[in-house]
Short mmCIF file of C-alpha atoms in Angstrom, two decimals:
data_model
loop_
_atom_site.label_atom_id
_atom_site.label_comp_id
_atom_site.label_asym_id
_atom_site.label_seq_id
_atom_site.Cartn_x
_atom_site.Cartn_y
_atom_site.Cartn_z
CA MET A 279 -36.31 -66.63 80.50
CA ASP A 280 -33.65 -67.80 77.59
CA ALA A 281 -33.94 -71.74 78.95
CA LEU A 282 -37.78 -71.26 78.01
CA LYS A 283 -36.92 -70.82 74.09
CA PRO A 284 -37.10 -73.87 71.98
CA GLN A 285 -33.63 -74.84 69.96
CA ARG A 286 -33.66 -74.54 66.83
CA ASN A 287 -32.65 -77.80 66.00
CA GLU A 288 -35.23 -79.44 67.94
CA PRO A 289 -37.48 -81.87 65.93
CA ALA A 290 -41.31 -80.24 66.11
CA ARG A 291 -43.16 -82.66 68.76
CA MET A 292 -46.03 -82.70 65.74
CA GLU A 293 -46.10 -81.44 62.15
CA LYS A 294 -48.18 -78.87 60.48
CA LEU A 295 -51.16 -81.10 59.68
CA ALA A 296 -53.62 -79.39 56.83
CA LYS A 297 -56.94 -80.96 58.98
CA LEU A 298 -57.32 -81.77 62.28
CA PRO A 299 -58.72 -85.45 62.48
CA VAL A 300 -61.68 -85.65 64.18
CA PHE A 301 -64.26 -88.13 65.23
CA TRP A 302 -67.89 -86.64 65.83
CA GLY A 303 -70.94 -88.24 67.94
CA LEU A 304 -73.85 -88.38 66.33
CA GLU A 305 -75.73 -90.99 68.63
CA GLY A 306 -79.41 -89.41 68.39
CA LYS A 307 -78.10 -85.58 66.91
CA ARG A 308 -80.26 -83.87 64.96
CA VAL A 309 -78.30 -82.97 61.74
CA VAL A 310 -80.03 -80.86 58.87
CA LEU A 311 -79.28 -81.85 55.28
CA ALA A 312 -80.73 -79.42 52.52
CA GLY A 313 -80.80 -81.08 49.02
CA GLY A 314 -82.08 -84.49 47.56
CA SER A 315 -79.71 -85.03 44.97
CA ASP A 316 -77.43 -88.61 44.92
CA GLY A 317 -74.34 -87.10 46.61
CA ALA A 318 -76.87 -85.71 49.04
CA ALA A 319 -78.61 -88.66 50.03
CA TRP A 320 -75.44 -90.59 50.35
CA LYS A 321 -74.07 -88.46 53.05
CA ALA A 322 -77.29 -88.81 54.72
CA GLU A 323 -76.84 -92.62 55.01
CA LEU A 324 -73.65 -92.25 56.18
CA LEU A 325 -75.22 -89.72 58.67
CA LEU A 326 -78.19 -92.54 59.52
CA ALA A 327 -75.21 -95.06 59.78
CA CYS A 328 -73.90 -92.99 62.33
CA GLY A 329 -77.17 -92.87 64.71
CA ALA A 330 -77.90 -89.46 63.78
CA THR A 331 -81.83 -88.27 63.02
CA VAL A 332 -80.95 -86.24 59.80
CA HIS A 333 -83.69 -84.05 58.91
CA VAL A 334 -84.02 -83.66 55.03
CA TYR A 335 -85.29 -80.32 53.46
CA CYS A 336 -86.02 -80.39 49.40
CA ASP A 337 -88.50 -79.83 47.09
CA LYS A 338 -90.06 -83.37 46.37
CA GLN A 339 -89.61 -82.72 42.79
CA ASP A 340 -85.95 -82.16 42.81
CA LEU A 341 -85.25 -85.83 45.01
CA SER A 342 -83.73 -88.24 43.17
CA GLU A 343 -84.42 -91.97 43.09
CA THR A 344 -82.02 -92.79 45.25
CA PHE A 345 -83.14 -90.57 47.78
CA THR A 346 -86.37 -91.69 47.66
CA THR A 347 -85.77 -94.82 47.99
CA LEU A 348 -83.52 -94.30 51.25
CA ILE A 349 -86.07 -91.80 52.42
CA ALA A 350 -88.56 -94.97 52.26
CA LYS A 351 -86.48 -97.33 53.92
CA ASN A 352 -85.21 -94.93 57.05
CA PRO A 353 -87.82 -94.40 59.38
CA ALA A 354 -85.08 -91.93 61.85
CA LEU A 355 -84.54 -89.73 57.74
CA SER A 356 -87.43 -87.25 58.03
CA PHE A 357 -88.82 -85.48 55.07
CA HIS A 358 -89.51 -82.16 54.43
CA ASP A 359 -91.31 -81.07 51.21
CA GLN A 360 -90.13 -77.74 51.72
CA SER A 361 -86.51 -75.50 50.57
CA TRP A 362 -84.17 -74.70 53.60
CA HIS A 363 -84.66 -71.25 55.52
CA TYR A 364 -83.20 -70.01 58.75
CA GLY A 365 -84.84 -71.51 61.06
CA ILE A 366 -84.09 -75.15 60.66
CA PHE A 367 -80.51 -74.76 62.45
CA ASP A 368 -82.05 -74.86 65.97
CA ASN A 369 -80.10 -77.80 68.40
CA ALA A 370 -78.71 -78.82 65.09
CA GLU A 371 -75.76 -80.80 65.63
CA LEU A 372 -74.16 -80.43 62.08
CA ALA A 373 -75.75 -79.03 59.02
CA LEU A 374 -75.19 -79.69 55.26
CA ALA A 375 -76.46 -78.77 52.34
CA ASP A 376 -75.88 -79.90 48.70
CA CYS A 377 -76.00 -76.15 46.56
CA GLU A 378 -76.23 -76.00 42.83
CA THR A 379 -74.66 -72.54 42.65
CA ASP A 380 -71.90 -71.03 44.85
CA VAL A 381 -74.13 -68.00 45.90
CA GLU A 382 -76.94 -71.11 47.80
CA GLY A 383 -74.01 -72.39 48.78
CA LYS A 384 -72.64 -68.88 50.86
CA ALA A 385 -75.97 -68.43 51.75
CA PHE A 386 -76.33 -71.60 53.73
CA TYR A 387 -72.47 -71.72 54.95
CA SER A 388 -73.26 -67.84 56.32
CA ALA A 389 -76.78 -68.65 57.47
CA ALA A 390 -75.16 -72.31 59.55
CA ARG A 391 -72.75 -70.38 60.62
CA ALA A 392 -74.99 -67.38 62.50
CA ALA A 393 -77.18 -70.34 63.73
CA GLY A 394 -73.51 -71.44 65.53
CA VAL A 395 -73.95 -74.69 63.70
CA PRO A 396 -70.98 -76.45 62.23
CA VAL A 397 -71.11 -76.31 58.50
CA ASN A 398 -70.56 -78.87 55.34
CA VAL A 399 -71.63 -77.36 51.63
CA ILE A 400 -71.02 -80.88 50.01
CA ASP A 401 -68.46 -80.16 46.73
CA LYS A 402 -67.81 -76.48 48.03
CA PRO A 403 -64.58 -76.88 49.89
CA GLU A 404 -64.68 -72.64 50.88
CA PHE A 405 -68.15 -73.06 51.86
CA CYS A 406 -66.96 -75.89 54.48
CA GLN A 407 -65.70 -76.02 58.19
CA PHE A 408 -64.81 -79.75 58.06
CA GLN A 409 -64.61 -82.55 55.15
CA PHE A 410 -65.65 -86.17 55.26
CA GLY A 411 -62.62 -88.06 54.77
CA SER A 412 -62.37 -91.49 53.23
CA ILE A 413 -63.64 -93.78 54.83
CA VAL A 414 -62.36 -97.42 56.11
CA ASN A 415 -65.81 -98.61 58.03
CA ARG A 416 -64.68 -101.87 61.01
CA SER A 417 -66.63 -100.65 63.22
CA PRO A 418 -66.25 -99.49 65.90
CA VAL A 419 -62.93 -99.58 64.84
CA VAL A 420 -62.83 -96.18 61.67
CA VAL A 421 -60.05 -95.29 59.37
CA SER A 422 -60.81 -92.03 57.67
CA ILE A 423 -58.62 -90.00 54.96
CA SER A 424 -58.27 -86.63 54.01
CA THR A 425 -55.56 -85.31 51.39
CA ASP A 426 -57.56 -82.22 52.43
CA GLY A 427 -59.38 -81.47 49.19
CA ALA A 428 -55.90 -81.48 46.84
CA ALA A 429 -56.37 -85.18 45.15
CA PRO A 430 -59.53 -87.16 46.25
CA ILE A 431 -58.71 -89.38 44.47
CA LEU A 432 -55.58 -90.68 46.79
CA ALA A 433 -57.08 -90.75 49.70
CA GLN A 434 -59.23 -93.02 47.64
CA ALA A 435 -56.33 -95.43 46.15
CA ILE A 436 -55.24 -94.80 49.73
CA ARG A 437 -58.16 -96.82 51.45
CA ARG A 438 -58.54 -99.77 49.14
CA ARG A 439 -55.03 -100.75 50.26
CA ILE A 440 -55.80 -100.08 54.26
CA GLU A 441 -58.76 -102.25 52.61
CA THR A 442 -56.88 -105.28 52.12
CA LEU A 443 -54.54 -104.96 55.54
CA LEU A 444 -57.62 -104.62 57.42
CA PRO A 445 -59.87 -108.30 57.96
CA LEU A 446 -63.84 -108.06 58.06
CA ALA A 447 -63.95 -109.08 61.76
CA LEU A 448 -61.89 -106.48 63.05
CA LYS A 449 -65.10 -104.59 63.68
CA ASP A 450 -65.84 -108.07 65.91
CA TRP A 451 -62.91 -108.07 67.80
CA GLY A 452 -63.44 -104.09 68.39
CA ALA A 453 -66.66 -105.08 69.51
CA LEU A 454 -65.07 -107.69 71.91
CA ALA A 455 -62.46 -105.31 73.63
CA GLN A 456 -65.06 -102.41 74.31
CA THR A 457 -67.09 -105.24 75.98
CA ILE A 458 -64.61 -106.59 78.13
CA ARG A 459 -62.37 -103.76 78.76
CA ASP A 460 -63.66 -103.06 81.92
CA ARG A 461 -63.06 -105.97 83.16
CA VAL A 462 -58.87 -105.90 82.14
CA ASN A 463 -58.67 -102.89 83.88
CA LEU A 464 -59.72 -103.97 87.04
CA ARG A 465 -57.38 -107.82 86.64
CA LEU A 466 -54.65 -105.68 85.30
CA ALA A 467 -52.75 -102.19 86.83
CA PRO A 468 -51.98 -100.36 84.06
CA GLY A 469 -48.46 -101.19 83.08
CA PRO A 470 -45.97 -104.07 81.49
CA SER A 471 -49.42 -106.81 82.46
CA ARG A 472 -51.74 -104.94 81.39
CA ARG A 473 -49.98 -103.70 77.88
CA SER A 474 -48.94 -107.29 77.07
CA PHE A 475 -52.44 -108.06 77.47
CA TRP A 476 -53.61 -105.92 74.70
CA GLU A 477 -51.04 -106.84 72.63
CA ASN A 478 -51.98 -110.30 72.59
CA PHE A 479 -55.20 -109.17 71.54
CA VAL A 480 -54.28 -106.82 68.27
CA ASP A 481 -51.77 -110.03 67.74
CA ARG A 482 -55.27 -112.08 67.69
CA ALA A 483 -57.40 -110.01 65.62
CA PHE A 484 -55.16 -109.56 62.73
CA THR A 485 -54.54 -113.55 62.56
CA GLU A 486 -57.54 -115.41 63.83
CA ARG A 487 -61.14 -115.66 63.45
CA LEU A 488 -63.08 -114.70 66.27
CA ASP A 489 -65.61 -117.70 67.20
CA GLU A 490 -67.82 -118.40 70.62
CA SER A 491 -64.39 -119.40 72.75
CA SER A 492 -62.69 -116.54 71.58
CA GLU A 493 -63.91 -113.89 74.68
CA GLU A 494 -63.34 -117.32 76.92
CA ARG A 495 -59.20 -117.23 75.55
CA LEU A 496 -59.31 -113.96 76.49
CA LEU A 497 -60.17 -114.06 79.72
CA THR A 498 -57.90 -116.65 80.58
CA ASP A 499 -55.19 -114.61 79.71
CA ILE A 500 -56.81 -111.84 82.27
CA GLY A 501 -55.80 -114.54 85.07
CA THR A 502 -52.39 -115.29 82.94
CA GLN A 503 -51.12 -112.48 82.89
CA ASP A 504 -52.48 -111.07 86.48
CA ALA A 505 -50.49 -113.91 88.31
CA GLY A 506 -47.35 -113.37 86.27
CA THR A 507 -47.91 -116.51 84.52
CA GLY A 508 -44.95 -116.93 81.64
CA LEU A 509 -45.60 -116.16 77.71
CA SER A 510 -48.51 -116.27 75.97
CA ARG A 511 -48.94 -119.12 73.56
CA GLY A 512 -47.37 -118.73 70.67
CA ARG A 513 -48.67 -120.25 66.84
CA VAL A 514 -47.52 -121.47 63.11
CA THR A 515 -48.91 -119.83 60.00
CA LEU A 516 -47.71 -122.32 56.77
CA VAL A 517 -48.02 -119.39 54.30
CA GLY A 518 -48.03 -119.78 50.69
CA ALA A 519 -45.69 -116.69 48.95
CA GLY A 520 -46.26 -117.83 46.01
CA PRO A 521 -43.93 -117.80 42.35
CA GLY A 522 -42.26 -114.61 43.17
CA ASP A 523 -44.38 -112.05 42.55
CA ALA A 524 -44.99 -110.33 45.09
CA GLU A 525 -48.37 -108.63 43.51
CA LEU A 526 -49.28 -112.58 43.66
CA LEU A 527 -49.49 -112.71 47.85
CA THR A 528 -52.90 -113.41 48.90
CA LEU A 529 -54.49 -110.32 51.55
CA LYS A 530 -54.44 -113.41 54.00
CA ALA A 531 -50.75 -114.21 53.62
CA VAL A 532 -49.54 -110.12 54.07
CA ARG A 533 -51.66 -110.02 56.54
CA ALA A 534 -49.26 -113.04 58.34
CA LEU A 535 -46.38 -111.27 57.22
CA GLN A 536 -47.06 -108.35 59.43
CA ALA A 537 -48.14 -109.95 62.93
CA ALA A 538 -45.15 -112.40 62.55
CA ASP A 539 -42.47 -112.25 65.29
CA VAL A 540 -40.36 -114.87 63.24
CA ILE A 541 -40.07 -115.89 59.55
CA LEU A 542 -38.05 -118.74 58.34
CA PHE A 543 -38.80 -118.32 54.64
CA ASP A 544 -37.26 -120.80 52.05
CA ASP A 545 -34.40 -120.03 49.42
CA LEU A 546 -37.08 -119.28 46.37
CA VAL A 547 -38.65 -116.56 48.53
CA SER A 548 -38.26 -113.54 46.46
CA ALA A 549 -37.07 -111.05 48.22
CA GLU A 550 -40.29 -108.25 47.13
CA VAL A 551 -42.12 -110.75 49.29
CA LEU A 552 -40.21 -110.71 52.25
CA GLU A 553 -40.33 -106.45 52.44
CA LEU A 554 -44.06 -106.85 52.67
CA ALA A 555 -42.91 -108.36 56.03
CA ARG A 556 -43.20 -106.89 59.43
CA ARG A 557 -40.08 -104.78 60.40
CA GLU A 558 -39.28 -105.88 63.79
CA ALA A 559 -39.44 -109.24 62.33
CA LYS A 560 -36.87 -111.58 62.78
CA ARG A 561 -35.89 -113.61 59.45
CA MET A 562 -33.99 -116.91 59.21
CA LEU A 563 -33.12 -118.39 55.96
CA VAL A 564 -33.92 -122.55 56.14
CA GLY A 565 -33.44 -122.52 52.18
CA LYS A 566 -33.68 -126.16 51.20
CA ARG A 567 -32.76 -126.32 47.18
CA GLY A 568 -32.48 -129.44 44.94
CA GLY A 569 -28.50 -130.09 44.90
CA ARG A 570 -27.89 -127.48 47.50
CA GLU A 571 -27.04 -127.97 51.15
CA SER A 572 -29.74 -126.61 52.80
CA CYS A 573 -31.42 -127.11 56.12
CA LYS A 574 -33.30 -130.79 57.27
CA GLN A 575 -36.94 -131.11 57.16
CA GLU A 576 -36.10 -132.16 60.99
CA ASP A 577 -34.56 -128.81 62.10
CA ILE A 578 -36.76 -126.67 60.71
CA ASN A 579 -39.96 -128.37 62.46
CA ASP A 580 -37.98 -128.60 65.97
CA MET A 581 -37.47 -124.53 64.80
CA MET A 582 -40.90 -124.19 64.62
CA ILE A 583 -41.82 -125.33 68.19
CA ARG A 584 -38.69 -123.96 70.13
CA LEU A 585 -39.88 -120.43 68.96
CA ALA A 586 -43.36 -121.44 69.18
CA LYS A 587 -43.19 -123.15 72.71
CA ALA A 588 -41.07 -119.59 73.52
CA GLY A 589 -44.46 -117.92 72.72
CA LYS A 590 -43.23 -116.66 69.30
CA ARG A 591 -45.42 -115.93 66.28
CA VAL A 592 -43.68 -118.07 63.81
CA VAL A 593 -44.69 -117.81 59.78
CA ARG A 594 -43.34 -120.68 58.07
CA LEU A 595 -42.73 -118.88 54.37
CA LYS A 596 -43.23 -121.05 51.64
CA SER A 597 -42.47 -120.92 47.91
CA GLY A 598 -45.85 -121.76 45.80
CA ASP A 599 -48.52 -123.22 47.75
CA PRO A 600 -47.84 -124.92 51.06
CA MET A 601 -49.93 -128.01 50.60
CA ILE A 602 -48.69 -128.43 46.29
CA PHE A 603 -44.38 -130.02 47.12
CA GLY A 604 -43.85 -128.11 49.99
CA ARG A 605 -44.42 -131.21 53.09
CA ALA A 606 -46.50 -129.24 54.85
CA GLY A 607 -48.33 -132.83 56.32
CA GLU A 608 -44.71 -133.14 57.69
CA GLU A 609 -44.46 -130.08 59.37
CA ILE A 610 -48.09 -129.79 60.62
CA ALA A 611 -47.91 -133.37 62.16
CA ALA A 612 -44.86 -132.68 63.92
CA LEU A 613 -46.50 -129.20 65.87
CA GLU A 614 -49.86 -131.03 66.22
CA ALA A 615 -47.98 -134.15 68.32
CA GLU A 616 -46.83 -130.86 70.46
CA ASN A 617 -50.28 -129.08 70.88
CA ILE A 618 -48.52 -126.29 68.67
CA PRO A 619 -51.30 -124.07 66.52
CA VAL A 620 -50.54 -124.04 63.15
CA ASP A 621 -53.06 -122.42 60.16
CA VAL A 622 -52.29 -122.50 56.32
CA VAL A 623 -53.25 -119.94 54.15
CA PRO A 624 -52.72 -120.79 50.56
CA GLY A 625 -50.84 -119.53 48.10
CA ILE A 626 -51.06 -119.39 44.10
CA THR A 627 -48.54 -123.00 42.98
CA ALA A 628 -46.73 -122.09 40.35
CA ALA A 629 -47.92 -124.52 37.75
CA SER A 630 -51.02 -121.48 37.83
CA ALA A 631 -48.66 -118.70 37.68
CA MET A 632 -47.18 -120.16 34.74
CA ALA A 633 -49.98 -121.08 32.97
CA SER A 634 -51.27 -117.01 33.46
CA ARG A 635 -47.49 -116.51 32.56
CA LEU A 636 -48.37 -118.41 28.95
CA GLY A 637 -51.88 -117.44 28.41
CA VAL A 638 -52.44 -121.56 28.64
CA SER A 639 -55.50 -123.12 30.41
CA LEU A 640 -53.98 -126.07 32.18
CA THR A 641 -58.10 -127.62 31.35
CA HIS A 642 -59.44 -125.98 27.94
CA ARG A 643 -62.20 -128.59 27.20
CA ASP A 644 -60.62 -128.66 23.44
CA HIS A 645 -57.41 -129.92 25.07
CA ALA A 646 -57.60 -131.93 27.88
CA GLN A 647 -59.66 -133.99 30.04
CA SER A 648 -57.68 -134.12 33.55
CA VAL A 649 -54.59 -132.39 34.95
CA ARG A 650 -51.70 -133.59 36.85
CA PHE A 651 -49.21 -131.53 39.34
CA VAL A 652 -46.20 -134.18 39.26
CA THR A 653 -42.80 -134.24 41.73
CA GLY A 654 -39.57 -134.49 39.30
CA HIS A 655 -37.48 -135.88 42.33
CA SER A 656 -37.86 -137.95 44.87
CA ARG A 657 -35.78 -138.10 47.95
CA GLN A 658 -33.21 -139.89 46.23
CA GLY A 659 -32.89 -136.94 43.40
CA LYS A 660 -34.10 -138.86 40.70
CA LEU A 661 -37.56 -139.77 38.92
CA PRO A 662 -39.96 -141.48 41.67
CA GLU A 663 -40.30 -144.96 40.74
CA ASN A 664 -44.47 -145.11 41.09
CA ILE A 665 -45.35 -142.73 38.02
CA ASP A 666 -47.21 -144.51 36.23
CA TRP A 667 -46.07 -143.17 32.74
CA ALA A 668 -48.75 -144.80 30.78
CA SER A 669 -51.88 -142.61 32.16
CA LEU A 670 -49.43 -139.72 31.49
CA SER A 671 -48.44 -140.01 28.20
CA ASN A 672 -52.14 -139.03 27.42
CA PRO A 673 -51.59 -135.86 25.11
CA ALA A 674 -54.65 -135.12 26.40
CA VAL A 675 -53.55 -135.02 30.20
CA THR A 676 -52.21 -131.75 31.21
CA THR A 677 -48.93 -133.29 32.90
CA VAL A 678 -46.56 -130.35 34.76
CA PHE A 679 -43.84 -131.38 35.95
CA TYR A 680 -42.53 -129.66 39.28
CA MET A 681 -38.52 -129.38 40.23
CA GLY A 682 -37.81 -131.43 37.25
CA GLY A 683 -34.36 -130.04 35.40
CA ARG A 684 -31.51 -132.51 36.27
CA THR A 685 -34.67 -135.28 35.33
CA ALA A 686 -35.42 -133.77 32.45
CA ALA A 687 -33.97 -136.72 29.69
CA ASP A 688 -35.65 -138.81 31.78
CA ILE A 689 -39.21 -137.43 31.66
CA GLN A 690 -38.77 -137.38 27.80
CA SER A 691 -37.48 -140.69 27.52
CA SER A 692 -40.23 -141.80 29.56
CA LEU A 693 -43.03 -141.01 28.20
CA LEU A 694 -41.97 -141.68 24.68
CA ALA A 695 -41.25 -145.11 25.59
CA HIS A 696 -45.21 -145.56 26.73
CA GLY A 697 -45.97 -143.99 23.46
CA MET A 698 -46.57 -140.11 23.57
CA PRO A 699 -45.99 -138.69 20.54
CA ALA A 700 -43.06 -137.00 20.19
CA SER A 701 -44.51 -134.04 18.80
CA THR A 702 -46.46 -133.67 22.00
CA PRO A 703 -46.52 -129.42 23.24
CA VAL A 704 -43.96 -129.07 25.98
CA ALA A 705 -43.47 -125.74 27.29
CA VAL A 706 -40.82 -125.23 30.16
CA MET A 707 -40.42 -121.78 32.15
CA ILE A 708 -37.46 -121.11 34.30
CA ALA A 709 -38.09 -118.67 37.29
CA VAL A 710 -41.76 -117.70 36.60
CA SER A 711 -43.51 -114.59 37.27
CA ARG A 712 -39.46 -113.51 38.45
CA ALA A 713 -37.53 -110.64 36.64
CA ASN A 714 -35.10 -113.30 35.65
CA GLU A 715 -38.05 -115.64 34.18
CA GLN A 716 -36.85 -117.18 30.92
CA ARG A 717 -39.39 -119.81 29.30
CA TRP A 718 -39.55 -121.87 26.26
CA CYS A 719 -41.58 -124.15 23.56
CA GLY A 720 -41.62 -126.99 21.57
CA SER A 721 -41.90 -130.47 21.17
CA LEU A 722 -41.33 -133.81 23.72
CA ALA A 723 -38.90 -134.57 21.02
CA GLN A 724 -36.42 -131.55 22.18
CA LEU A 725 -37.67 -130.85 25.48
CA ALA A 726 -34.24 -132.45 27.40
CA ALA A 727 -31.71 -130.76 24.96
CA ALA A 728 -33.97 -127.15 25.44
CA VAL A 729 -33.35 -127.68 28.86
CA GLU A 730 -29.56 -128.81 28.64
CA ARG A 731 -29.04 -125.36 26.80
CA LEU A 732 -31.37 -123.18 29.35
CA GLY A 733 -29.14 -124.50 32.46
CA VAL A 734 -30.40 -126.02 35.72
CA ASN A 735 -29.89 -123.22 38.72
CA GLU A 736 -33.12 -122.14 39.00
CA PRO A 737 -37.09 -123.13 39.52
CA ILE A 738 -37.33 -125.21 36.42
CA LEU A 739 -41.48 -126.27 35.54
CA ILE A 740 -41.61 -128.22 32.63
CA GLY A 741 -45.29 -128.96 31.47
CA ILE A 742 -45.93 -131.57 29.05
CA GLY A 743 -49.73 -131.64 26.73
CA ASP A 744 -52.05 -130.56 24.21
CA ALA A 745 -53.25 -127.80 26.32
CA PHE A 746 -50.20 -126.12 25.43
CA SER A 747 -50.46 -125.93 21.69
CA ALA A 748 -52.38 -122.62 23.01
CA ALA A 749 -48.61 -121.16 24.05
CA SER A 750 -48.03 -117.90 22.28
CA SER A 751 -46.69 -118.58 18.43
CA GLY A 752 -44.36 -116.05 19.92
CA PHE A 753 -41.91 -118.90 21.16
CA SER A 754 -39.34 -120.94 19.29
CA GLY A 755 -39.62 -124.42 17.31
CA ILE A 756 -43.33 -125.28 18.96
CA ASP A 757 -44.38 -128.15 16.13
CA MET A 758 -48.34 -127.08 15.98
CA GLN A 759 -48.61 -129.15 12.63
CA GLY A 760 -48.48 -132.44 14.65
CA VAL A 761 -50.85 -130.90 17.16
CA ALA A 762 -53.65 -130.25 14.74
CA SER A 763 -53.07 -133.76 12.64
CA ARG A 764 -53.55 -134.99 16.46
CA ILE A 765 -57.19 -132.77 16.81
CA ALA A 766 -58.13 -133.72 14.07
CA GLN A 767 -58.19 -137.63 13.99
CA LYS A 768 -59.78 -136.80 17.47
CA ALA A 769 -62.00 -135.17 16.11
CA GLY A 770 -62.59 -137.58 13.15
#
């Protein structure tokens, strides 16, 4: 008998639950609801969405405008112009009520219990056998969150977080799973093949759009698994990590990181962004930094191809936006040449983050007629030879130089030589949106000296043009008088 006693240090198979989460089928079932408030209307709408036939008992003059509209639009909602009574509980699956007083709530609760019908009195936990959680609806995928009534606002916050992680298309993937489940079970025996198929299905649900060919591809996968013909095809997603602040990631970027098997990330990708990745994903630094030893682009291309052909879901994680000075074109071409599927998730480019941090509109109609992003160094590590300096020297053109720290002096001299006024506003930002961010504002005449003082060990953005006259007055050295003079001349 002693052998049957649980060991004191043995962990519990299931930790204590405040409530049992139960999903109740209500299709075609009769549900009674007493009350005509907006809160009762919301519960009625929820029940109707589950396919229930809802019978509402309430004096007509007590119906809210919301409830009146809901009744008019829903034939499955039967309105009874009378107060509830003991006879309404016959053949009811559930009973709900919105009662103003505890006395009325207790009476409804007791009547429903006596009739053997599970009961919920809205906002009166002491008269509830069951409770409604905060819901994320991707039906047939449904997520419900409960805090056992302790902190409803916390449940709502959790729901918002989950909403951001579950794509809307998940409901269509869930419906497709129901459609093909029987065929999968007939073709694939329980075990590794069936599990592998459904793991691949889940990966697609979070990373692909459902289209007309999706079902056909999945049925082909069933045959592949049944024949035991190797690994499923991998794919590559180029993801923009933004300027550094993890909160600037797009929802689609987070989903891609959560679905990755391997992440090839640049040296400029922040640790905070990597923290949002799937824990099991292998992370490989393929850093590319100006003036430092780094992976060759050809080696990165080969690595992506090799991993994808091995069936891996590869995320190529790039600082900023992959399509702006990110060499994404070369990577896409290399992958497409090998018939490897590739997707792109855009990110917030550094110039946009810079404008946000400075409170500057890059295209303010009083200051700028166009905006240009220009690389500050070529493959040879110096300014590109084909830059149109004459067009960039107009202060009404907002220009942002990426990677221009080591060429700041040449940028300054070239613009001055082509007629840009020395008083043109300039903003310099280092490590924009990160904890070690630095910023400086001044005039074009001060640019080279300012960058030399700031240093070039972190990524630098240089913004030039009248648009930066709106930068915060707290920054040092900006020649506002010269800017005002030029604006007045243009207005005249």
